[in-house]
Amino acid sequence: MTPAHTPHTRSYRPARMYARLAGGAPAPAHGRSEGRPANGERRGGRGPRGRAQARRPRSMTNPPLQHRDTVANPDIAVIPPVTDPDVVRVIPLGGVEEVGKNMLAVETADDILIFDAGFQFVSEENDAPGINYILPNTQYLEQNRDKIRGLVITHGHLDHIGGIPFLMERLGNPPIYTRYLTSLMILKRQEEFPHLPKVNMHLVEPGQRIKLGTTYIKPFPVTHSIPDSMGISVETKYGNIVISGDLKLDHEDGVPSKTEQEVWGTIGKDNNILFIADSTNAEKTGFSIPEMRVHTNIEEIIRSVKGRLIIGTFASQFARMTHIIAICEKLGKKVVTEGRSIKTNIEIAQKAGILTVQKDTIIPVQEIDNYPADRIVVISTGAQGEEFAALMRIATKQHKFIALGERDTIMLSSSVIPGNELSVQKLKDNLYRRGAQIIHYRSSDVHSTGHGNSGELVWMNHQVHPRFFMPAYGYHSMIRCHAYAVEEAGFPKENIIIADNGLVVDIKNGTELNIHKEKAPTEIMMVDGFTVGMRQEVVIRDRQSLAQDGMFVIIATLNIKTGKLRKSPDIISRGFVYLRESQALLSEARTLIKRTVEKSTENMQPINLDFVKDQLTDTVTGFLLQRTNKTPMVIPVLIGI
């Protein structure tokens, strides 16, 4: 272990400039118009945003990430620095207004510790066409970069590790502290960004006491849908801050296992001043389905199915995949893995020592027809209905080696991520059209969540018995339900902190709570191609306009002395109207363009082309709206001769 770390400051590369369309002239009115180089392949367009199919990796020839520097921002509220050794500060920077982009900062007078650095996939609610990922805002951390002592990662899901390649340079490349499997997943992902500096990785295990700067942390094991998940106790002068990470309880009929009781009983012996806990499933009462029940049901299905069995699941379900492979080996069945993320994670599981596979258990998909159907089990990505994932290609008869028949059974061993309902329904419809039978989590217990229900969360809260409590990791409704549950169980309402992203919470002497009126910056940060920075409203607005109503480009040549057009203007339309079927509209538009140009240049010397462009943009936009009820992006290009 390296106990302390003095980060160095990096100079950021200048942000990429967006090319102007009109020959370098100022943009027309309404923020028109900026463009950017084409992105790489997107994750199935604006479709489902499940875990199974992330962006394709960047190639070795991709340019380095560019950062729009955000440190020197005069609009940021001045937050008083932590100088009192009796004060500890907590700031959730992401993950308390959404599921995703998790990041939490704990600050003392000497140190800042960062917990998790995830991203969030772009969804319809974000309405940001062309954007790859959304990141937590790190401006507060960048301003205090000299105090950062380390980045602690609780587990290997993308909503906790996905932001690492994009944020590490901004944070001064601090050392990363995490468990072995998580480290392998981080390092595997870093291979997609070969231009970045190597991460400084430190492996930790539960039971250790690790020093970061002047602050000690103690990891403890938690149950989640991925191995090597951990929570963290942060030791402060007046007590511990306990951070749960994502978790559930290993239990049997609502009775926590002996291991859970020992882990949480040990945590409860400490003086805990604050508990920050997962709220993702707080809206559900009671206890979640234990994973062992799922394993039992899947084993019975594998034993009894008569034809081929194709199992769609999340690639991050390591325990489930290893159990499926072990059962297949016991029953003499062959396993085919379909989907890059599943193949990658099985390799990582083998390297981490949590999976040992016999030599001939996993076979190439090309050999699938060499064995009887009832000896084949396929583990596949695509249970969320992703357009280009393996399961959807099988369902739509686009898979080169797997053709479904009536004897095939499909098991969807995953829940439906909110927003993917229509995509999953289309997947099921296509599977049924092929004659296959479907088993899913609503018809049988073949999937269990990785997040505890409210009964589990209340039990954990009782064990920790903190002075203050902050529900986290979820939408506001989930956080409220978590707060209500622990309050009904007897926790003092006045000691519950309902946080938004950027809330600055100071605890003095372990007993005095001070919530600042100033907040840390929370404006959305985005990954846009090879650029990382704040949401560029003009660019996003232009993309929204293009996506909805297309573009209408006017190219006109005029006499720079008289203001008269030298010929009829050319019109280029994309995504607006089909030109061959809109000749009358275009004829009227050309007449309007000619009249507008000549009227706006009347008695003007010298002729101001920027003024003429603005007039054209407003006039033509109004005309097209009146005639078509659409507002395409109008881009006038004027050539003065």
XYZ file of C-alpha atoms in Angstrom, residues 118-638:
521
model
C -19.533 6.186 -12.677
C -21.339 7.372 -15.744
C -24.945 7.356 -16.858
C -26.162 6.246 -20.257
C -28.036 8.898 -22.209
C -31.797 8.360 -22.124
C -34.837 10.105 -23.533
C -35.132 12.207 -20.364
C -31.673 13.682 -21.017
C -32.657 14.675 -24.579
C -29.060 15.006 -25.700
C -28.625 13.597 -29.220
C -25.087 12.602 -30.133
C -23.892 12.495 -26.517
C -22.243 9.242 -25.440
C -22.364 9.369 -21.640
C -23.249 11.699 -18.773
C -20.712 12.219 -15.985
C -20.835 13.629 -12.453
C -19.725 17.241 -12.244
C -16.184 17.410 -10.834
C -15.605 21.181 -10.722
C -15.501 21.260 -6.908
C -12.918 18.491 -6.888
C -10.857 20.157 -9.610
C -10.724 23.349 -7.561
C -9.439 21.326 -4.590
C -7.300 18.880 -6.534
C -4.307 19.298 -4.220
C -6.297 17.690 -1.375
C -7.391 14.563 -3.281
C -5.764 11.473 -1.750
C -7.474 8.664 -3.620
C -10.424 7.266 -5.547
C -12.132 4.340 -3.804
C -14.280 2.091 -6.027
C -16.951 -0.026 -4.317
C -17.592 -2.463 -7.203
C -17.248 -3.010 -10.937
C -20.551 -1.864 -12.470
C -20.325 0.921 -15.047
C -22.432 3.309 -12.980
C -19.531 3.197 -10.488
C -16.439 2.786 -12.738
C -17.550 4.042 -16.178
C -16.372 7.624 -15.661
C -12.791 6.719 -14.701
C -11.201 7.123 -18.179
C -12.882 10.507 -18.648
C -12.317 12.009 -15.202
C -8.921 10.843 -13.939
C -6.891 13.601 -15.630
C -9.278 16.222 -14.277
C -8.726 14.861 -10.771
C -4.930 14.751 -11.058
C -4.749 10.968 -11.645
C -5.131 9.944 -7.994
C -4.467 6.339 -6.935
C -7.395 3.921 -7.109
C -8.263 1.643 -4.190
C -10.490 -1.352 -4.831
C -10.760 -5.152 -4.700
C -9.227 -7.551 -7.216
C -12.128 -8.308 -9.567
C -13.063 -4.636 -9.755
C -9.442 -3.755 -10.531
C -9.432 -6.222 -13.433
C -12.602 -4.678 -14.848
C -11.164 -1.175 -14.560
C -7.895 -2.209 -16.226
C -9.759 -4.016 -19.009
C -11.775 -0.900 -19.708
C -8.653 1.267 -19.662
C -7.322 -0.800 -22.585
C -9.877 1.028 -24.723
C -8.034 4.295 -23.946
C -4.365 3.504 -24.652
C -3.384 7.185 -24.767
C -4.226 7.684 -21.073
C -1.622 7.322 -18.306
C -1.652 3.977 -16.510
C -3.783 4.006 -13.396
C -2.082 3.665 -10.027
C -3.998 0.671 -8.657
C -3.955 -0.435 -5.003
C -5.718 -3.671 -4.022
C -7.611 -3.741 -0.745
C -9.476 -6.427 1.162
C -12.128 -6.344 3.897
C -10.610 -6.137 7.345
C -7.716 -3.950 6.276
C -7.213 -0.440 7.618
C -5.821 1.742 4.837
C -4.361 5.224 5.195
C -5.119 7.823 2.511
C -3.344 11.027 3.423
C -4.153 11.442 7.103
C -7.482 9.570 6.873
C -8.077 5.854 7.418
C -10.679 3.726 5.653
C -11.876 0.190 6.401
C -13.511 -1.865 3.614
C -16.181 -4.420 4.476
C -17.827 -7.035 2.212
C -21.376 -6.553 0.932
C -23.708 -8.762 -1.081
C -24.430 -7.481 -4.578
C -24.918 -8.887 -8.072
C -21.182 -8.763 -8.754
C -18.414 -10.350 -6.648
C -15.876 -8.315 -4.672
C -18.420 -5.609 -3.849
C -17.604 -3.637 -0.743
C -18.766 -0.865 1.529
C -16.428 1.558 3.280
C -16.113 2.937 6.796
C -14.266 6.261 6.806
C -12.671 7.018 10.165
C -12.964 10.628 11.302
C -11.975 12.365 14.520
C -15.417 11.916 16.098
C -16.691 8.733 14.484
C -17.130 6.822 11.244
C -18.921 7.624 8.010
C -20.294 4.337 6.643
C -20.828 4.151 2.865
C -22.783 1.098 1.742
C -22.175 1.061 -2.015
C -24.782 -0.989 -3.917
C -25.975 -3.934 -1.865
C -28.637 -6.347 -0.667
C -28.755 -8.950 2.086
C -27.987 -12.627 1.781
C -30.954 -14.031 3.675
C -33.372 -16.915 3.974
C -37.021 -15.978 4.366
C -36.085 -12.593 5.781
C -33.442 -13.872 8.204
C -29.983 -12.477 7.317
C -27.252 -15.054 6.985
C -24.688 -15.575 9.727
C -22.071 -13.807 7.624
C -24.302 -10.745 7.170
C -24.999 -10.611 10.882
C -21.299 -10.786 11.669
C -20.322 -8.097 9.134
C -23.005 -5.628 10.149
C -22.667 -6.461 13.822
C -18.981 -5.516 13.630
C -19.806 -2.228 11.892
C -22.396 -1.472 14.559
C -19.799 -1.677 17.332
C -18.160 1.511 16.009
C -19.338 5.039 16.686
C -21.004 5.819 13.353
C -21.899 9.459 12.830
C -23.310 9.070 9.285
C -24.680 6.180 7.229
C -24.973 6.656 3.437
C -26.962 3.761 1.978
C -28.302 2.341 -1.296
C -31.918 3.335 -2.067
C -32.413 1.744 -5.500
C -35.044 -0.774 -4.362
C -36.422 1.181 -1.395
C -39.826 1.481 -3.065
C -40.296 -2.284 -2.684
C -41.334 -3.624 0.690
C -40.034 -6.658 2.541
C -36.968 -8.604 1.430
C -35.693 -9.227 -2.103
C -35.496 -12.684 -3.668
C -32.264 -14.349 -2.503
C -29.837 -15.275 -5.276
C -29.658 -18.884 -4.056
C -33.340 -19.350 -4.885
C -32.630 -18.116 -8.409
C -29.718 -20.545 -8.703
C -31.951 -23.431 -7.597
C -34.656 -22.551 -10.121
C -32.179 -22.127 -12.975
C -30.594 -25.492 -12.164
C -33.977 -27.189 -12.298
C -34.739 -25.588 -15.667
C -31.359 -26.624 -17.104
C -32.009 -30.204 -15.929
C -35.554 -30.476 -17.281
C -35.502 -28.535 -20.556
C -35.920 -30.820 -23.576
C -34.300 -28.770 -26.350
C -31.725 -26.015 -26.475
C -31.747 -23.475 -23.678
C -30.755 -19.890 -24.447
C -30.265 -17.718 -21.354
C -30.306 -13.937 -21.710
C -28.730 -12.148 -18.774
C -26.595 -9.196 -17.731
C -22.910 -9.742 -18.427
C -22.171 -8.374 -14.949
C -24.005 -11.291 -13.275
C -20.764 -13.145 -12.537
C -22.185 -15.436 -9.840
C -25.103 -16.460 -12.035
C -22.942 -17.180 -15.072
C -20.434 -19.210 -13.062
C -23.298 -21.198 -11.513
C -24.821 -21.903 -14.941
C -21.466 -23.110 -16.272
C -20.911 -25.331 -13.200
C -24.366 -26.929 -13.598
C -23.729 -27.553 -17.302
C -20.459 -29.294 -16.472
C -22.203 -31.461 -13.891
C -24.904 -32.438 -16.416
C -22.526 -32.928 -19.329
C -23.858 -30.011 -21.346
C -21.920 -27.674 -23.596
C -21.953 -23.887 -23.173
C -21.898 -21.314 -25.949
C -21.238 -17.680 -24.988
C -22.641 -14.968 -27.245
C -21.886 -11.274 -26.808
C -18.581 -9.466 -26.399
C -19.263 -8.320 -22.823
C -20.126 -11.849 -21.667
C -16.996 -13.299 -23.276
C -14.891 -10.542 -21.703
C -16.360 -10.984 -18.237
C -15.935 -14.764 -18.324
C -12.253 -14.204 -19.125
C -12.016 -11.748 -16.220
C -13.781 -14.198 -13.884
C -11.268 -16.902 -14.805
C -8.365 -14.545 -14.222
C -9.810 -13.490 -10.861
C -10.120 -17.132 -9.794
C -13.887 -17.089 -9.294
C -14.484 -19.374 -12.290
C -12.687 -22.546 -13.319
C -13.878 -24.069 -16.593
C -13.112 -27.539 -17.863
C -11.337 -27.641 -21.194
C -14.242 -28.570 -23.494
C -17.186 -27.037 -21.617
C -17.323 -23.773 -23.581
C -17.453 -24.399 -27.314
C -17.379 -22.000 -30.295
C -20.796 -21.110 -31.669
C -19.713 -22.599 -35.010
C -19.800 -26.065 -33.396
C -23.325 -25.744 -31.995
C -24.835 -28.149 -34.527
C -22.285 -30.847 -33.670
C -24.195 -31.704 -30.484
C -27.767 -32.768 -29.677
C -30.021 -29.808 -28.941
C -30.648 -30.863 -25.319
C -26.899 -30.734 -24.613
C -26.570 -27.050 -25.581
C -26.926 -24.038 -23.288
C -26.297 -20.575 -24.747
C -25.494 -17.644 -22.444
C -26.249 -14.466 -24.358
C -26.383 -10.711 -24.072
C -29.454 -8.821 -25.219
C -32.140 -9.538 -22.615
C -33.005 -5.814 -22.686
C -33.920 -5.972 -26.366
C -30.818 -4.144 -27.590
C -31.040 -3.891 -31.357
C -27.649 -5.351 -32.242
C -27.152 -7.696 -29.280
C -26.896 -11.444 -29.842
C -30.339 -12.364 -28.548
C -32.133 -9.886 -30.785
C -30.155 -11.106 -33.803
C -31.237 -14.654 -32.924
C -34.852 -13.539 -32.559
C -34.874 -11.742 -35.923
C -33.152 -14.562 -37.853
C -30.004 -12.489 -38.395
C -27.665 -14.762 -36.441
C -25.277 -16.696 -38.647
C -25.199 -19.923 -36.597
C -28.299 -20.043 -34.353
C -31.772 -20.534 -35.826
C -34.644 -20.917 -33.364
C -37.183 -23.731 -33.487
C -40.167 -24.931 -31.482
C -38.037 -27.086 -29.183
C -35.912 -24.116 -28.062
C -36.465 -22.419 -24.714
C -35.470 -18.834 -23.945
C -34.844 -17.814 -20.331
C -34.727 -14.058 -19.724
C -32.757 -14.046 -16.480
C -32.954 -10.301 -15.911
C -35.474 -7.667 -14.964
C -36.520 -4.941 -17.394
C -34.562 -1.728 -16.965
C -36.983 1.257 -16.888
C -37.230 2.707 -20.386
C -36.590 -0.636 -22.098
C -40.118 -2.019 -21.782
C -41.014 -1.594 -25.470
C -37.705 -3.049 -26.654
C -38.099 -6.109 -24.417
C -41.667 -6.568 -25.643
C -40.482 -6.507 -29.265
C -37.817 -9.073 -28.363
C -40.413 -11.391 -26.792
C -42.731 -10.976 -29.779
C -39.948 -11.944 -32.193
C -38.961 -14.932 -30.056
C -42.532 -16.195 -29.956
C -42.805 -15.748 -33.745
C -39.914 -18.220 -34.046
C -41.921 -20.737 -32.001
C -39.671 -20.661 -28.919
C -40.884 -20.948 -25.340
C -40.017 -18.089 -22.963
C -39.332 -18.159 -19.226
C -38.918 -14.766 -17.555
C -38.689 -13.277 -14.079
C -42.438 -12.615 -13.861
C -43.347 -16.218 -14.587
C -40.610 -17.821 -12.494
C -37.928 -16.718 -10.017
C -35.078 -16.702 -12.550
C -33.746 -13.270 -11.641
C -32.966 -11.478 -8.432
C -32.075 -7.847 -7.962
C -28.712 -6.735 -6.630
C -30.339 -4.101 -4.409
C -32.081 -4.608 -1.095
C -35.774 -3.953 -0.540
C -36.896 -1.633 2.263
C -36.989 -4.445 4.840
C -33.313 -5.172 4.262
C -32.401 -1.475 4.313
C -34.149 -0.913 7.644
C -32.369 -3.948 9.144
C -28.978 -2.562 8.049
C -29.814 0.844 9.468
C -30.620 -0.745 12.817
C -27.297 -2.536 12.820
C -25.281 0.588 12.008
C -27.366 2.836 14.353
C -25.789 6.056 13.009
C -26.388 9.539 14.399
C -27.266 10.889 10.937
C -28.565 9.084 7.858
C -28.372 9.969 4.141
C -30.259 7.706 1.694
C -28.407 7.694 -1.649
C -27.986 5.828 -4.956
C -31.331 6.385 -6.644
C -33.972 8.768 -7.912
C -35.532 11.195 -5.470
C -38.609 8.993 -5.079
C -36.416 6.048 -4.053
C -34.500 8.198 -1.591
C -37.751 9.469 -0.055
C -39.114 5.943 0.295
C -35.878 4.891 2.013
C -36.173 7.837 4.391
C -39.815 7.050 5.172
C -39.000 3.405 5.856
C -36.255 4.119 8.412
C -38.306 6.913 9.964
C -41.263 4.572 10.461
C -38.835 2.126 12.058
C -37.923 4.736 14.679
C -35.070 6.781 13.199
C -35.340 10.519 14.087
C -36.712 12.472 11.140
C -34.586 15.522 11.961
C -31.411 13.441 11.523
C -32.269 12.278 7.997
C -30.532 14.176 5.181
C -32.437 14.252 1.886
C -29.733 15.178 -0.593
C -29.627 16.480 -4.120
C -26.483 16.349 -6.194
C -24.055 18.985 -4.971
C -25.473 19.322 -1.457
C -22.684 20.356 0.932
C -23.086 18.736 4.361
C -20.720 19.541 7.244
C -20.699 17.578 10.498
C -18.863 19.243 13.382
C -17.715 17.378 16.480
C -19.696 14.391 15.218
C -22.940 15.948 16.471
C -23.618 19.314 14.776
C -25.132 19.228 11.299
C -24.641 22.191 8.937
C -26.134 22.097 5.456
C -24.702 24.941 3.353
C -26.918 27.122 1.213
C -24.179 27.044 -1.445
C -24.032 23.891 -3.539
C -21.204 22.292 -5.445
C -21.628 22.644 -9.230
C -24.028 20.082 -10.674
C -24.383 21.161 -14.298
C -24.306 18.070 -16.475
C -20.925 17.002 -17.831
C -20.996 14.990 -21.020
C -18.794 12.789 -23.144
C -19.262 14.032 -26.696
C -17.108 12.039 -29.070
C -13.564 12.753 -27.930
C -14.509 15.820 -25.879
C -15.406 15.869 -22.193
C -17.039 18.971 -20.729
C -20.173 20.835 -19.807
C -23.371 20.505 -21.751
C -23.105 22.819 -24.755
C -26.671 24.115 -25.041
C -26.264 25.605 -28.522
C -24.860 22.354 -29.914
C -27.516 20.204 -28.232
C -30.284 22.531 -29.375
C -29.058 22.331 -32.962
C -28.954 18.533 -32.828
C -32.466 18.427 -31.394
C -33.686 20.655 -34.193
C -31.965 18.524 -36.827
C -33.353 15.327 -35.303
C -36.919 16.633 -35.198
C -37.368 18.677 -38.382
C -34.175 18.417 -40.435
C -32.310 21.234 -42.184
C -32.989 23.735 -44.952
C -29.842 25.213 -46.531
C -30.025 28.312 -48.727
C -27.091 29.089 -51.033
C -27.385 32.475 -52.702
C -24.973 34.609 -54.729
C -25.513 38.377 -54.686
C -23.906 41.450 -56.107
C -22.008 42.993 -53.214
C -22.567 46.499 -54.617
C -26.259 46.385 -55.544
C -27.581 43.641 -53.214
C -29.320 41.966 -56.132
C -29.221 38.162 -56.517
C -27.140 37.062 -59.477
C -29.238 33.920 -59.977
C -32.029 31.918 -58.352
C -30.889 30.579 -54.954
C -30.034 26.904 -54.511
C -31.833 24.991 -51.777
C -30.613 21.830 -50.056
C -33.017 19.998 -47.743
C -32.220 17.041 -45.472
C -34.760 15.403 -43.192
C -37.368 18.109 -43.912
C -39.285 17.542 -47.159
C -38.714 15.430 -50.234
C -37.700 18.021 -52.810
C -39.155 16.284 -55.864
C -42.616 16.309 -54.266
C -42.359 19.888 -52.934
C -41.637 21.964 -56.025
C -44.424 24.473 -55.307
C -43.101 25.041 -51.783
C -39.553 25.500 -53.085
C -40.708 27.939 -55.774
C -42.448 30.069 -53.156
C -39.387 29.844 -50.906
C -37.064 31.058 -53.698
C -39.335 34.012 -54.376
C -39.406 34.855 -50.664
C -35.615 34.533 -50.412
C -35.078 36.873 -53.378
C -37.514 39.454 -51.990
C -36.017 39.270 -48.476
C -32.412 39.655 -49.649
C -33.137 42.572 -51.940
C -35.377 44.346 -49.416
C -32.907 43.958 -46.545
C -30.020 45.319 -48.665
C -31.976 48.268 -50.032
C -29.990 51.501 -49.478
C -27.349 49.557 -47.490
C -23.734 50.468 -48.143
C -21.637 48.565 -47.460
C -23.815 45.470 -47.439
C -23.776 43.612 -44.122
C -24.051 39.911 -44.981
C -24.541 38.895 -41.344
C -27.608 41.147 -41.090
C -28.996 39.682 -44.316
C -28.468 36.132 -42.993
C -30.380 36.952 -39.823
C -33.259 38.390 -41.854
C -33.301 35.333 -44.116
C -33.240 32.923 -41.189
C -36.178 34.577 -39.414
C -38.288 35.091 -42.528
C -37.792 31.632 -44.037
C -38.251 29.901 -40.664
C -41.619 31.645 -40.225
C -42.666 30.816 -43.786
C -41.817 27.114 -43.451
C -43.587 26.887 -40.099
C -46.725 28.433 -41.576
C -46.698 26.184 -44.643
C -45.558 22.860 -43.128
C -45.961 23.163 -39.345
C -42.250 22.261 -39.086
C -39.231 24.285 -37.995
C -36.154 22.917 -39.743
C -32.759 24.446 -39.066
C -32.453 27.206 -41.658
C -28.839 27.793 -42.738
C -28.268 30.657 -45.185
C -24.933 30.716 -47.040
C -24.444 34.040 -48.862
